[in-house]
PDB file of C-alpha atoms in Angstrom:
ATOM      1  CA  MET A   1      -0.667  10.192   9.764  1.00  0.00           C
ATOM      2  CA  THR A   2      -0.634   9.417  13.510  1.00  0.00           C
ATOM      3  CA  SER A   3      -1.239   6.776  15.547  1.00  0.00           C
ATOM      4  CA  PRO A   4      -3.037   5.885  19.052  1.00  0.00           C
ATOM      5  CA  THR A   5       0.017   3.606  19.754  1.00  0.00           C
ATOM      6  CA  ALA A   6       2.364   6.606  19.299  1.00  0.00           C
ATOM      7  CA  PRO A   7       0.857   9.712  20.893  1.00  0.00           C
ATOM      8  CA  GLY A   8       2.022  13.079  19.740  1.00  0.00           C
ATOM      9  CA  VAL A   9       4.112  11.236  16.847  1.00  0.00           C
ATOM     10  CA  THR A  10       3.234  12.291  13.288  1.00  0.00           C
ATOM     11  CA  ARG A  11       4.671  10.564  10.166  1.00  0.00           C
ATOM     12  CA  LYS A  12       4.778  11.649   6.560  1.00  0.00           C
ATOM     13  CA  TRP A  13       5.857  10.220   3.460  1.00  0.00           C
ATOM     14  CA  THR A  14       5.837  11.216  -0.134  1.00  0.00           C
ATOM     15  CA  ARG A  15       5.545   7.873  -1.568  1.00  0.00           C
ATOM     16  CA  LEU A  16       2.950   5.133  -0.717  1.00  0.00           C
ATOM     17  CA  GLN A  17       5.917   2.650  -1.227  1.00  0.00           C
ATOM     18  CA  ASP A  18       8.015   4.312   1.659  1.00  0.00           C
ATOM     19  CA  TYR A  19       4.434   3.977   3.757  1.00  0.00           C
ATOM     20  CA  SER A  20       4.374   0.400   2.822  1.00  0.00           C
ATOM     21  CA  ASP A  21       7.880  -0.417   3.606  1.00  0.00           C
ATOM     22  CA  GLU A  22       7.791   1.247   6.726  1.00  0.00           C
ATOM     23  CA  VAL A  23       4.982  -0.687   7.998  1.00  0.00           C
ATOM     24  CA  SER A  24       6.341  -4.071   6.945  1.00  0.00           C
ATOM     25  CA  ASN A  25       9.653  -3.324   8.369  1.00  0.00           C
ATOM     26  CA  ALA A  26       7.744  -2.547  11.584  1.00  0.00           C
ATOM     27  CA  ARG A  27       5.756  -5.660  11.376  1.00  0.00           C
ATOM     28  CA  ILE A  28       9.083  -7.601  11.067  1.00  0.00           C
ATOM     29  CA  TRP A  29      10.625  -5.968  13.650  1.00  0.00           C
ATOM     30  CA  ALA A  30       7.841  -6.252  16.007  1.00  0.00           C
ATOM     31  CA  GLY A  31       8.175 -10.241  15.403  1.00  0.00           C
ATOM     32  CA  PHE A  32       4.642 -10.375  13.795  1.00  0.00           C
ATOM     33  CA  HIS A  33       5.698 -11.233  10.325  1.00  0.00           C
ATOM     34  CA  TYR A  34       8.742 -12.460   8.349  1.00  0.00           C
ATOM     35  CA  ARG A  35      10.324 -10.679   5.442  1.00  0.00           C
ATOM     36  CA  PHE A  36       8.771 -13.175   3.046  1.00  0.00           C
ATOM     37  CA  SER A  37       5.391 -12.550   4.272  1.00  0.00           C
ATOM     38  CA  THR A  38       5.552  -8.929   3.746  1.00  0.00           C
ATOM     39  CA  GLU A  39       6.903  -8.879   0.320  1.00  0.00           C
ATOM     40  CA  ILE A  40       3.923 -11.602  -0.714  1.00  0.00           C
ATOM     41  CA  GLY A  41       1.594  -9.308   1.089  1.00  0.00           C
ATOM     42  CA  LYS A  42       2.636  -6.326  -0.882  1.00  0.00           C
ATOM     43  CA  GLU A  43       2.530  -8.269  -3.834  1.00  0.00           C
ATOM     44  CA  MET A  44      -0.803  -9.579  -3.470  1.00  0.00           C
ATOM     45  CA  GLY A  45      -1.855  -6.079  -2.725  1.00  0.00           C
ATOM     46  CA  ARG A  46      -0.521  -4.714  -6.316  1.00  0.00           C
ATOM     47  CA  LYS A  47      -2.642  -7.410  -7.982  1.00  0.00           C
ATOM     48  CA  ILE A  48      -5.623  -6.960  -6.488  1.00  0.00           C
ATOM     49  CA  GLY A  49      -5.065  -2.982  -7.142  1.00  0.00           C
ATOM     50  CA  ALA A  50      -4.616  -3.791 -10.742  1.00  0.00           C
ATOM     51  CA  LEU A  51      -7.706  -6.224 -10.851  1.00  0.00           C
ATOM     52  CA  THR A  52      -9.819  -3.713  -9.007  1.00  0.00           C
ATOM     53  CA  VAL A  53      -9.008  -1.123 -11.844  1.00  0.00           C
ATOM     54  CA  ALA A  54      -9.219  -3.339 -14.691  1.00  0.00           C
ATOM     55  CA  THR A  55     -12.565  -4.564 -13.735  1.00  0.00           C
ATOM     56  CA  GLN A  56     -14.343  -2.114 -11.449  1.00  0.00           C
ATOM     57  CA  LEU A  57     -13.280   1.501 -12.673  1.00  0.00           C
ATOM     58  CA  ARG A  58     -14.171   1.095 -16.144  1.00  0.00           C
ATOM     59  CA  GLY A  59     -16.985   3.357 -15.730  1.00  0.00           C
ATOM     60  CA  VAL A  60     -14.784   5.841 -13.782  1.00  0.00           C
ATOM     61  CA  GLU A  61     -11.819   5.756 -16.978  1.00  0.00           C
ATOM     62  CA  ALA A  62     -14.918   5.958 -19.570  1.00  0.00           C
ATOM     63  CA  MET A  63     -16.140   9.159 -17.487  1.00  0.00           C
ATOM     64  CA  ALA A  64     -12.388  10.475 -17.378  1.00  0.00           C
ATOM     65  CA  GLU A  65     -12.013  10.501 -21.170  1.00  0.00           C
ATOM     66  CA  PRO A  66     -12.618  13.802 -23.241  1.00  0.00           C
ATOM     67  CA  ARG A  67     -15.655  13.915 -25.520  1.00  0.00           C
ATOM     68  CA  ARG A  68     -15.249  14.851 -28.899  1.00  0.00           C
TER      69      ARG A  68
END
């Protein structure tokens, strides 16, 4: 990933969790957030993702199931 605020710098992560942690830490170090607010935000994101999968992607799951 690249950013206009860091020209010429490219960052890579192998796990989404690593990206999320780095962004959270950067926002804390910049003084935008406290640790508890980033942890709550990440937990909310996980819950929203789970709700989306459970309620909005049912058709996608049905299409992915092999037919017999």
